[in-house]
Every structure is written in C-alpha cells, then in structure tokens.
PDB file of C-alpha atoms and ligand atoms in Angstrom:
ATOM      1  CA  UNK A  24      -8.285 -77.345  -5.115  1.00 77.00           C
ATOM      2  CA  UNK A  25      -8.316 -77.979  -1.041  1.00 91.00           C
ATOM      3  CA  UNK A  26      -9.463 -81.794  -0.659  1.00 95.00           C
ATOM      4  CA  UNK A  27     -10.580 -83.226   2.945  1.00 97.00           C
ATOM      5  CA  UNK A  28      -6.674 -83.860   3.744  1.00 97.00           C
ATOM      6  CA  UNK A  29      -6.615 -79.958   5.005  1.00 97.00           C
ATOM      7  CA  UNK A  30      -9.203 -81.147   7.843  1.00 98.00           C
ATOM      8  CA  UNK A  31      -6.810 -83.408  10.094  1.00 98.00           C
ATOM      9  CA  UNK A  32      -3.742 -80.599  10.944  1.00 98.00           C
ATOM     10  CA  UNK A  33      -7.161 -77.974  10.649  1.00 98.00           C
ATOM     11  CA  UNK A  34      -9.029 -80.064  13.730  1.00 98.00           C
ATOM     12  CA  UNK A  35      -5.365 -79.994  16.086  1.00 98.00           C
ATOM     13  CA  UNK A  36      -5.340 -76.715  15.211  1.00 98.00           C
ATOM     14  CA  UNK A  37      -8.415 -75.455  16.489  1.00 98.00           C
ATOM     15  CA  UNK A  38      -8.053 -77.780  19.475  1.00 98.00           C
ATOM     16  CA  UNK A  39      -5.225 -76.382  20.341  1.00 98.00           C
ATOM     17  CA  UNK A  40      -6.435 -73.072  19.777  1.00 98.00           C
ATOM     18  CA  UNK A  41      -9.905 -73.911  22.306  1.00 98.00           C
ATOM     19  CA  UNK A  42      -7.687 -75.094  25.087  1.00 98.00           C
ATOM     20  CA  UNK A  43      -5.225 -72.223  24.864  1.00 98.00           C
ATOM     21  CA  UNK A  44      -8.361 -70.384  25.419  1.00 98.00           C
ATOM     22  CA  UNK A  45     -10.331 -73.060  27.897  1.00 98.00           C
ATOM     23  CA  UNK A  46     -10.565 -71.029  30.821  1.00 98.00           C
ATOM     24  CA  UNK A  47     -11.807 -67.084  29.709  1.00 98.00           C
ATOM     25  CA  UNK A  48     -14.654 -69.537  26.996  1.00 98.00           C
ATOM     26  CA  UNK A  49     -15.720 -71.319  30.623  1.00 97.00           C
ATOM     27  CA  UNK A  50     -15.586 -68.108  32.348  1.00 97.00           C
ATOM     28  CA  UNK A  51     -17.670 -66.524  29.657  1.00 97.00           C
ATOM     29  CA  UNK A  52     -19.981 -69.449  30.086  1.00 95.00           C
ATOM     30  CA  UNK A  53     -20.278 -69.530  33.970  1.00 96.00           C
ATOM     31  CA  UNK A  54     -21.485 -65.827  33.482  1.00 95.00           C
ATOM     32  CA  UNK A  55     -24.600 -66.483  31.740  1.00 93.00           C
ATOM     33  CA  UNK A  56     -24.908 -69.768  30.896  1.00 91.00           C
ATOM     34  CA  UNK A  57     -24.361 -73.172  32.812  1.00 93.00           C
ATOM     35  CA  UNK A  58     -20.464 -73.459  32.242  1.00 94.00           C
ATOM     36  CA  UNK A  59     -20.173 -76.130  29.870  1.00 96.00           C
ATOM     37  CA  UNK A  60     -19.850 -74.847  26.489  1.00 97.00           C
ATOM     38  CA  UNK A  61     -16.059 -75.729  26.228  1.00 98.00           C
ATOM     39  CA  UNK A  62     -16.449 -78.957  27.690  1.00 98.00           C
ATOM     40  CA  UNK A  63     -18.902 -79.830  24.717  1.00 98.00           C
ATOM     41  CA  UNK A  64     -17.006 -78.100  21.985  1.00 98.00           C
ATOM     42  CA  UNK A  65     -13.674 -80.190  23.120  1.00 98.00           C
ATOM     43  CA  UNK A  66     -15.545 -83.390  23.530  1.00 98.00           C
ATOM     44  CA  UNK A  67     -16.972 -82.634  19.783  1.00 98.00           C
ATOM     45  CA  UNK A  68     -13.617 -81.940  18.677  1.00 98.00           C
ATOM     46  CA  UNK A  69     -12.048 -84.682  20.248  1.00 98.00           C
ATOM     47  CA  UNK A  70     -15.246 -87.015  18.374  1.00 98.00           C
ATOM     48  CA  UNK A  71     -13.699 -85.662  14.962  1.00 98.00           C
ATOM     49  CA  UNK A  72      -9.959 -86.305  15.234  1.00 98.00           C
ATOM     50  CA  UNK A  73     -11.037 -89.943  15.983  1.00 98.00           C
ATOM     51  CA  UNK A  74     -12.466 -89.842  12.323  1.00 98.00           C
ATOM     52  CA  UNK A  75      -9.797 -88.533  11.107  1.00 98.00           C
ATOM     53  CA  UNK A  76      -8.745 -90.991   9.070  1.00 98.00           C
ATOM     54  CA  UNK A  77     -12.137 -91.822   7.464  1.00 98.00           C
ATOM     55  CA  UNK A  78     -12.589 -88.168   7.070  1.00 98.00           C
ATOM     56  CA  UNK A  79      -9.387 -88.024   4.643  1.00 98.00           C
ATOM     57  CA  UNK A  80     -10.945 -90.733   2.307  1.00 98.00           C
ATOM     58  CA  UNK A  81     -14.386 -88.488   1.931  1.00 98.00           C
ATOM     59  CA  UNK A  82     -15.433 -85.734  -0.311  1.00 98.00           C
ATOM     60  CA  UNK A  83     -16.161 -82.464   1.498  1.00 98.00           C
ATOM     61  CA  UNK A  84     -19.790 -82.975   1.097  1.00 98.00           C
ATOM     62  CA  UNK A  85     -19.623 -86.645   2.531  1.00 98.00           C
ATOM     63  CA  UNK A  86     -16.923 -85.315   5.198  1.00 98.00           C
ATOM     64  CA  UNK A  87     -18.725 -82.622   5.828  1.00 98.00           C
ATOM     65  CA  UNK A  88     -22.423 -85.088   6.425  1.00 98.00           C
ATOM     66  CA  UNK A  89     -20.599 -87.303   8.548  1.00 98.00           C
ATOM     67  CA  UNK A  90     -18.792 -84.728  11.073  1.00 98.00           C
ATOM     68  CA  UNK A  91     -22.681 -82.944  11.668  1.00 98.00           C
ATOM     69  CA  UNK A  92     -23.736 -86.291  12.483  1.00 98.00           C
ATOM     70  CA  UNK A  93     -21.182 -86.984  15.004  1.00 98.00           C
ATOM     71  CA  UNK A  94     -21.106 -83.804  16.144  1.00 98.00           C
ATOM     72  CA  UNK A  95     -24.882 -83.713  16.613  1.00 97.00           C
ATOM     73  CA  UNK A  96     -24.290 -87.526  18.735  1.00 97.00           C
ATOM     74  CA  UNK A  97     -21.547 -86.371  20.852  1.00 97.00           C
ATOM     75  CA  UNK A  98     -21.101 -82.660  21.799  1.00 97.00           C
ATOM     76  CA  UNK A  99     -24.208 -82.044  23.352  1.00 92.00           C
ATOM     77  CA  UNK A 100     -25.636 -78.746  25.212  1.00 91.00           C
ATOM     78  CA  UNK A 101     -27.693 -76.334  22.177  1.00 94.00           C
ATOM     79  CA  UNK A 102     -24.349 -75.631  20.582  1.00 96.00           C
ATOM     80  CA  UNK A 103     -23.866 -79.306  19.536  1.00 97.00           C
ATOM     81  CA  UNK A 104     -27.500 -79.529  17.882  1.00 97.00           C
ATOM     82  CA  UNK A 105     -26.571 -76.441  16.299  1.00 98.00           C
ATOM     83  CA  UNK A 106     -23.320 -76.793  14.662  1.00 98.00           C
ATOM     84  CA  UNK A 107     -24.702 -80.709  14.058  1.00 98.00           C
ATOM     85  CA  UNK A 108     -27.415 -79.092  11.991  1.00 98.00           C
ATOM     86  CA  UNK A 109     -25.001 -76.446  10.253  1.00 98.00           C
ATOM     87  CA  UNK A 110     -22.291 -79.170   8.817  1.00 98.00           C
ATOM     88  CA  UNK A 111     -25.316 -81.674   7.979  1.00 98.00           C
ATOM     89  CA  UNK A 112     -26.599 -78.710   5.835  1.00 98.00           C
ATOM     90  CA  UNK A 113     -23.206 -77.919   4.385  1.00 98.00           C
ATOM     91  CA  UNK A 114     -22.446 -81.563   3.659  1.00 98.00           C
ATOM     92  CA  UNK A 115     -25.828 -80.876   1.465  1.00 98.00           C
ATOM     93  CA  UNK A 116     -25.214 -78.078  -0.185  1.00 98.00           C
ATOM     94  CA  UNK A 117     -21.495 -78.882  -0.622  1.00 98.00           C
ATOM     95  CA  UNK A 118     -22.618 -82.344  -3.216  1.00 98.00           C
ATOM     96  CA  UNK A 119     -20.782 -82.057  -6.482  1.00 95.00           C
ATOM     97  CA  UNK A 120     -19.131 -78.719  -6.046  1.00 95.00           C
ATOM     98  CA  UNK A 121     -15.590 -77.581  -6.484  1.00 92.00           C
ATOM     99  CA  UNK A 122     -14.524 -75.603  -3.456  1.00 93.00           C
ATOM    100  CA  UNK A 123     -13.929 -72.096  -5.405  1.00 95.00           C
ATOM    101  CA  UNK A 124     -14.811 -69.078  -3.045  1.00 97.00           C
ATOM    102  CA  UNK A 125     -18.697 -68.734  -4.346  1.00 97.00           C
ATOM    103  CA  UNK A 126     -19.061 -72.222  -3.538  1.00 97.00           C
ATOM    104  CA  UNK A 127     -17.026 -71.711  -0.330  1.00 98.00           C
ATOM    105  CA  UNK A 128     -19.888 -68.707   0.335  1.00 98.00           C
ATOM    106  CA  UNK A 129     -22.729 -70.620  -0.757  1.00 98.00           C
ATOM    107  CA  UNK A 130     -22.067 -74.010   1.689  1.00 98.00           C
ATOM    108  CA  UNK A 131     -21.277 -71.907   4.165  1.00 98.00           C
ATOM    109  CA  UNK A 132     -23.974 -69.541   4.087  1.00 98.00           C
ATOM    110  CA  UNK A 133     -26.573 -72.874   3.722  1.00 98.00           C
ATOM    111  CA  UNK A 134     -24.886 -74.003   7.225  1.00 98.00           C
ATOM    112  CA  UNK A 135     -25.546 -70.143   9.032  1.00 98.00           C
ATOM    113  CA  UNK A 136     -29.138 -70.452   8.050  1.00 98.00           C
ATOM    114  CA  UNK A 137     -29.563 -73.804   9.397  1.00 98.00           C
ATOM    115  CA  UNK A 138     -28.697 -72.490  12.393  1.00 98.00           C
ATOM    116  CA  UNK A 139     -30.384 -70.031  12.274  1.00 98.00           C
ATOM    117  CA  UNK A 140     -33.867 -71.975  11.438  1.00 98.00           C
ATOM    118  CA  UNK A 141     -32.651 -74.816  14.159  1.00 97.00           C
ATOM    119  CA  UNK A 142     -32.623 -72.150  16.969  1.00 97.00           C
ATOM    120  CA  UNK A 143     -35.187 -69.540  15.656  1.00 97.00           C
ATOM    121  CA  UNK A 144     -32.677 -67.342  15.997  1.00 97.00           C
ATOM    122  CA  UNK A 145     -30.810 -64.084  13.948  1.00 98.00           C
ATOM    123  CA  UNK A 146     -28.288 -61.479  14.155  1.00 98.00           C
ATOM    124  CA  UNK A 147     -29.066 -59.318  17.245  1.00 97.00           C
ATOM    125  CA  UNK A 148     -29.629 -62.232  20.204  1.00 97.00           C
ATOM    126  CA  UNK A 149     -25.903 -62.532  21.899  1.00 97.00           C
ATOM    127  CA  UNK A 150     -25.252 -66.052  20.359  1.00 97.00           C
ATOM    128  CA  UNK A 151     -23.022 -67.839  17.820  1.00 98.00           C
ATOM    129  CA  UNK A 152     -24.686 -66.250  15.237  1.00 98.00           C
ATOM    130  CA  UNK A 153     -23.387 -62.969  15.855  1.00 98.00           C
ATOM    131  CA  UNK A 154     -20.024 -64.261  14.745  1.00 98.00           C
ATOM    132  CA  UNK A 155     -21.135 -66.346  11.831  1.00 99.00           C
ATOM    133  CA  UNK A 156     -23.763 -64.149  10.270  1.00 99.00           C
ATOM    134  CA  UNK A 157     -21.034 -61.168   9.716  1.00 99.00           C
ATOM    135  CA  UNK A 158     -18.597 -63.880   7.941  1.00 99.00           C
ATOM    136  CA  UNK A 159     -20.985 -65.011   6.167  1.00 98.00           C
ATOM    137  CA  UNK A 160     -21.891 -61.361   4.863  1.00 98.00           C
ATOM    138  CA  UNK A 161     -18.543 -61.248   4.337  1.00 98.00           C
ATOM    139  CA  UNK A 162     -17.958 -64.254   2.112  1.00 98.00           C
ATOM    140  CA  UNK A 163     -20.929 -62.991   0.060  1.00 98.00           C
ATOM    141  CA  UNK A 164     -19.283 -59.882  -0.784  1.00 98.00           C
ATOM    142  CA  UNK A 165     -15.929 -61.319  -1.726  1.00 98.00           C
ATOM    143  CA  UNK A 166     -17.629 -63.846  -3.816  1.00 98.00           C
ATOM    144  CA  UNK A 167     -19.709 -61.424  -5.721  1.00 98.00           C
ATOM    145  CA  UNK A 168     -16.249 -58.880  -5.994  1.00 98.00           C
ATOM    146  CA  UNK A 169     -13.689 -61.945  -6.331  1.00 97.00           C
ATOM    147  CA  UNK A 170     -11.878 -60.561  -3.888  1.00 98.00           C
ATOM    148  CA  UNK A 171      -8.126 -62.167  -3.348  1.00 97.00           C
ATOM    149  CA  UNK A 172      -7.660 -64.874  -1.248  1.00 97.00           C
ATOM    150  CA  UNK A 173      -5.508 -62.624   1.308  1.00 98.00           C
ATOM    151  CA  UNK A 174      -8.162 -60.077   1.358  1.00 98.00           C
ATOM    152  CA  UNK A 175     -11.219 -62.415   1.914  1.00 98.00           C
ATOM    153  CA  UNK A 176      -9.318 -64.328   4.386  1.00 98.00           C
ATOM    154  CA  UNK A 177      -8.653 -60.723   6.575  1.00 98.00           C
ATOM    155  CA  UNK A 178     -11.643 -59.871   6.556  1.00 98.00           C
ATOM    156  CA  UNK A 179     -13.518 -63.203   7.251  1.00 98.00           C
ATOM    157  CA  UNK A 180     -11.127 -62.536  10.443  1.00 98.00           C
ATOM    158  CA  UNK A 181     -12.197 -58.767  10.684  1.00 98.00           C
ATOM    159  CA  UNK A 182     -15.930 -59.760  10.685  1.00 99.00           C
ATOM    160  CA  UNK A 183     -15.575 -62.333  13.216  1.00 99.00           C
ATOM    161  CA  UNK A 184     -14.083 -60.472  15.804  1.00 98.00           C
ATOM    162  CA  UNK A 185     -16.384 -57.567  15.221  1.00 98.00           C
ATOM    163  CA  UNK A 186     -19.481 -59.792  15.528  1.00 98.00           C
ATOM    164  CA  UNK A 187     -17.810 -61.544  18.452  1.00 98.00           C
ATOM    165  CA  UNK A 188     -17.195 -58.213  20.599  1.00 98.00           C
ATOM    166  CA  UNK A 189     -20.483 -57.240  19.295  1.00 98.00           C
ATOM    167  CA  UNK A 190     -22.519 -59.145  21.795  1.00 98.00           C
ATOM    168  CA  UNK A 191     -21.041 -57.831  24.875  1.00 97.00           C
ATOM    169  CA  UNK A 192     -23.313 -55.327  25.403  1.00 96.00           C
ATOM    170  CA  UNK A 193     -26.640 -57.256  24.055  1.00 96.00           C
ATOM    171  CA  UNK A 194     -29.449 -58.997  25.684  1.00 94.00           C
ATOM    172  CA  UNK A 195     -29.959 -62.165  25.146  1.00 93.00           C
ATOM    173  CA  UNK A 196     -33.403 -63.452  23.979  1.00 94.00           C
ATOM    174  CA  UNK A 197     -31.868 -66.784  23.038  1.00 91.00           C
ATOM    175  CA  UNK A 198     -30.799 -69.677  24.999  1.00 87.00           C
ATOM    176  CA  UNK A 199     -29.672 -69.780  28.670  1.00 88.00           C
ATOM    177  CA  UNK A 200     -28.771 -66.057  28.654  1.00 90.00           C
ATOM    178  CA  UNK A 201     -32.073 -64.732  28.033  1.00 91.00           C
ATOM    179  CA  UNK A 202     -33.074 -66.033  31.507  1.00 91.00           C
ATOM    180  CA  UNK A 203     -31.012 -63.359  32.537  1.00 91.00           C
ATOM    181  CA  UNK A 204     -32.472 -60.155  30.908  1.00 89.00           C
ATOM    182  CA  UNK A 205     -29.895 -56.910  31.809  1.00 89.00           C
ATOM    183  CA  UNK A 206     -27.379 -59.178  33.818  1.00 89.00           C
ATOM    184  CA  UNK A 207     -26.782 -60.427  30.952  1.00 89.00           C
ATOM    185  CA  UNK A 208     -25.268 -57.606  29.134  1.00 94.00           C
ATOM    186  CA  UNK A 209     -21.334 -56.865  29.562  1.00 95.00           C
ATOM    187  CA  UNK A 210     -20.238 -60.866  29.042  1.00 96.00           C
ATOM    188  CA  UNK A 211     -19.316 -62.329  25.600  1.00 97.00           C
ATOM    189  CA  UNK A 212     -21.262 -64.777  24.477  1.00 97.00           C
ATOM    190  CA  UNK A 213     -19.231 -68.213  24.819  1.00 97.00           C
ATOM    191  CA  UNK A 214     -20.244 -69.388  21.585  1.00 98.00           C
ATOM    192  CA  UNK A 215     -19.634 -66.359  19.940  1.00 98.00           C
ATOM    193  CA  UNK A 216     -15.952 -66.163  20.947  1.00 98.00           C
ATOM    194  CA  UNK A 217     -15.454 -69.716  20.124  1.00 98.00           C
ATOM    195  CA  UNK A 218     -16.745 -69.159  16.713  1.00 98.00           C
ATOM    196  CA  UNK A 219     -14.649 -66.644  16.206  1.00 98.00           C
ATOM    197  CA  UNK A 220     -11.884 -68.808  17.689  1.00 98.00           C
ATOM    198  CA  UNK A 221     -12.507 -71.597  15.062  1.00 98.00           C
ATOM    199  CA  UNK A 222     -13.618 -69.104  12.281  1.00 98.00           C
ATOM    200  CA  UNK A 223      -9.773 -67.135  12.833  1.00 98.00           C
ATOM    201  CA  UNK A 224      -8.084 -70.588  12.845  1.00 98.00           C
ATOM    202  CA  UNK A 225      -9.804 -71.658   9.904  1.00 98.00           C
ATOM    203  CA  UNK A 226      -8.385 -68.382   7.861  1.00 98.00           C
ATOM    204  CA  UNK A 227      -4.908 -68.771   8.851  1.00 98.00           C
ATOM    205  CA  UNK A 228      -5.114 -72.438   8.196  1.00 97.00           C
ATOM    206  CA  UNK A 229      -6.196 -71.653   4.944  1.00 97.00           C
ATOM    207  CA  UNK A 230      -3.669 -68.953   4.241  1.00 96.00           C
ATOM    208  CA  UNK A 231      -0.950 -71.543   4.916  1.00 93.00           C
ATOM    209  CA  UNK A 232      -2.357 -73.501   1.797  1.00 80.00           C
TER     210      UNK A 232
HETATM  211  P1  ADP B  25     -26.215 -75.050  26.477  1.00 58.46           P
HETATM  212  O1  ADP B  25     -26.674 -73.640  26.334  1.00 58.46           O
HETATM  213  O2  ADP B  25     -27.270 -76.048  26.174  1.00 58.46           O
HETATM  214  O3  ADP B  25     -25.501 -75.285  27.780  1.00 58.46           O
HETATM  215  P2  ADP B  25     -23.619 -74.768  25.185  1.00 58.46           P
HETATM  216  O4  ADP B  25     -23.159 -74.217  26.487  1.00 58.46           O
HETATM  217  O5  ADP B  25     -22.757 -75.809  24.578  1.00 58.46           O
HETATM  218  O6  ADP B  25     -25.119 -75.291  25.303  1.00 58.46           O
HETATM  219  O7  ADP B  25     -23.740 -73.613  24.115  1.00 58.46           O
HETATM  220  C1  ADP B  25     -24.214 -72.352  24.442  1.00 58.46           C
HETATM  221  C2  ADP B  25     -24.077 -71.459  23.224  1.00 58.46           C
HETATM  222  O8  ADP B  25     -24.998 -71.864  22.222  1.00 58.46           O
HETATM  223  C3  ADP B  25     -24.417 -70.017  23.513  1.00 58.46           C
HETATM  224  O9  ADP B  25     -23.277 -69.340  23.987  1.00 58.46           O
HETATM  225  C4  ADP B  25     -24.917 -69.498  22.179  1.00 58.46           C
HETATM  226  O10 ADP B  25     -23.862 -68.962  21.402  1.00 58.46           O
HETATM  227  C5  ADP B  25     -25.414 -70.728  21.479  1.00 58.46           C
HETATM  228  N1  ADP B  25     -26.879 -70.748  21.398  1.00 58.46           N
HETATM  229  C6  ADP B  25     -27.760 -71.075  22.369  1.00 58.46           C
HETATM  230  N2  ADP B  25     -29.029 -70.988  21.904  1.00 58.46           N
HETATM  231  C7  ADP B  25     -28.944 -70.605  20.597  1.00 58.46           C
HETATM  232  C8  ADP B  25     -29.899 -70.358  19.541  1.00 58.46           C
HETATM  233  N3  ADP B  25     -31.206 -70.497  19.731  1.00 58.46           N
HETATM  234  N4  ADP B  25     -29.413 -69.971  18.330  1.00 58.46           N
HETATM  235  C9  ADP B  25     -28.096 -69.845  18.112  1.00 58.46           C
HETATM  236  N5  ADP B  25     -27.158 -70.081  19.057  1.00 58.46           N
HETATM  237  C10 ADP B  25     -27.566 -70.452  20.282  1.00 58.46           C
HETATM  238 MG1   MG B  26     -23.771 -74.268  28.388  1.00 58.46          MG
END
C-alpha cells in the first residue's frame, strides 16, 4: 500500500512540472484574472517541500491535515483557500483508511466538494472545478467497476484534460473572471490547467509505483 514516502519525489515533480509550464499558467491568468495564480501555487508548493520531512513520518490523513493547513497559511489568492479547504477535508475523510482505489475515490471526492461548498461553486463556471469534478466522476466509476490501475490512471488523465479544455469557451460566474462576462470566453482557466497539470503528474507518479 502507497505510504506518505510517495509525497516528497511527487511534490518535485509537480514543481517541476508548474515551472516548465510558468509562463502560458501566468499568461492564462493575466487574461482574466490578476496574474498571480502561479506565483501562489509555487509559493504553496515550495511551503510543502519544506515539510517534507515531517510529511514522511505522517499518515495520509495526518499528512494530508497538515499540508491544507499550510497551504491555506501560505499560498494565498482564492486558489489557496480552496485547495487549503480540499486537503483539510481529505485529511478527514482519509482517518483510518487503507488507500485502495474506493478509498482513493471517496477522499478525493470529500476534497472536490469542499471546494465546491468553499467557493459556492460547480461544474459549468470556468474554474478548477472543471478539472477536478470530471476526475472525480471518473474515480467513481473505476471504483464501482474495479477498473485496473492502468486504466483508471488513463483516464483520470483523459478526464482532466477534457475538463481542462472544457472551459475555454465558458463564462465565468466565479471568481475574477466573471467580472469579465463574454471577454472572458476563449482563455483557459489558470486553475483549471494547473489542476490538470498536478492531476496528470499525480497519475504518472503513481504509475511509476
Ligand atoms: P485569485 O483569483 O484570488 O487571484 P488565484 O489566481 O490563485 O486567486 O486563483 C484563481 C483560480 O482560482 C481561478 O483560475 C479558478 O480556477 C479558481 N477559483 C476562483 N474562484 C473560485 C471558486 N469560487 N470556486 C472554485 N474555483 C475558483
Ligand atoms: Mg489570481
């Protein structure tokens, strides 16, 4: 079973992966919101490889309790709140659970709807949640068909991506973008594409293990 020692090479990883992609997430951002979405993401990032070593002593639900909590102190903008709120609510639902794929599906899924509650928001508005609410579909179905791990990590990546492109042409009625009304439509939502960053990393982490 995966313990906490997968989340040190999993955090450089996605890192890695946000930088190689810093300038088209701030480009996305500058469009229609204020520009700083990678900035926060990388200083959140950055917050969690400093724990790094703490984190590796932790169970996931601990791990998973203290990383909302910095993430909620350091990253900032609506997107730190957010994802703050989403691992706090993970690191809940995650207590005394074995990380088999339902549980997997069920943590996650209890992390997408704090979100979702946190920023009165659903599938449909151009944010994050365009990205997670697919995987989280997703996940559900594998869990309920047992899918193989091969096949629910592809299409975790499938869904992502989908849900990611998916907000190009959408209003926003969420956030800074919905200041924006029709301008909006035809960018990416930034936090939608780095979800989908992280989510993609995430699955071919995972298929290394
Ligand atoms: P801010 O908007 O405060 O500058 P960031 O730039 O870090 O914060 O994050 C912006 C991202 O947060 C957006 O691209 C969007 O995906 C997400 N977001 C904003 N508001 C909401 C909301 N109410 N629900 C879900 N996601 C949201
Ligand atoms: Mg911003």
């Amino acid at each position: 079973m995966i313990d906490t020692t997968f989340l040190p090479p999993l955090l450089a990883a996605i890192q890695s992966e946000i930088l190689n992609n810093e300038a088209e997430i701030s480009a996305l951002d500058r469009a229609i919101g204020d520009g700083d979405h990678v900035t926060n993401l990388l200083r959140g990032l950055e917050a969690l490889t400093k724990q790094n070593d703490e984190l590796v002593q932790l169970d996931w639900s601990a791990a998973f309790m203290k990383m909302g909590m910095t993430l909620m102190s350091t990253m900032g903008g609506a997107s730190g709140s957010l994802l703050g709120s989403m691992f706090v609510s993970m690191g809940k639902a995650a207590k005394d659970r074995d990380m088999d794929l339902t549980a997997v599906s069920t943590i996650y899924s209890a992390g997408v709807e704090s979100i979702k509650a946190r920023g009165k928001a659903d599938i449909g508005e151009k944010t994050m949640l365009d990205t997670l609410i697919p995987v989280m579909q997703s996940l559900q179905t594998d869990a309920e068909q047992n899918a193989d791990k091969a096949a629910v990590l592809s299409n975790m990546k499938t869904a992502a991506t989908q849900g990611m492109q998916s907000t190009k042409d959408m209003l926003a009625t969420k956030g800074r973008a919905s200041f924006l009304g029709e301008r909006a439509r035809g960018h990416i939502d930034a936090g939608a594409r780095t979800s989908q960053l992280i989510l993609c990393v995430i699955a071919d982490e995972l298929s290394k293990n």
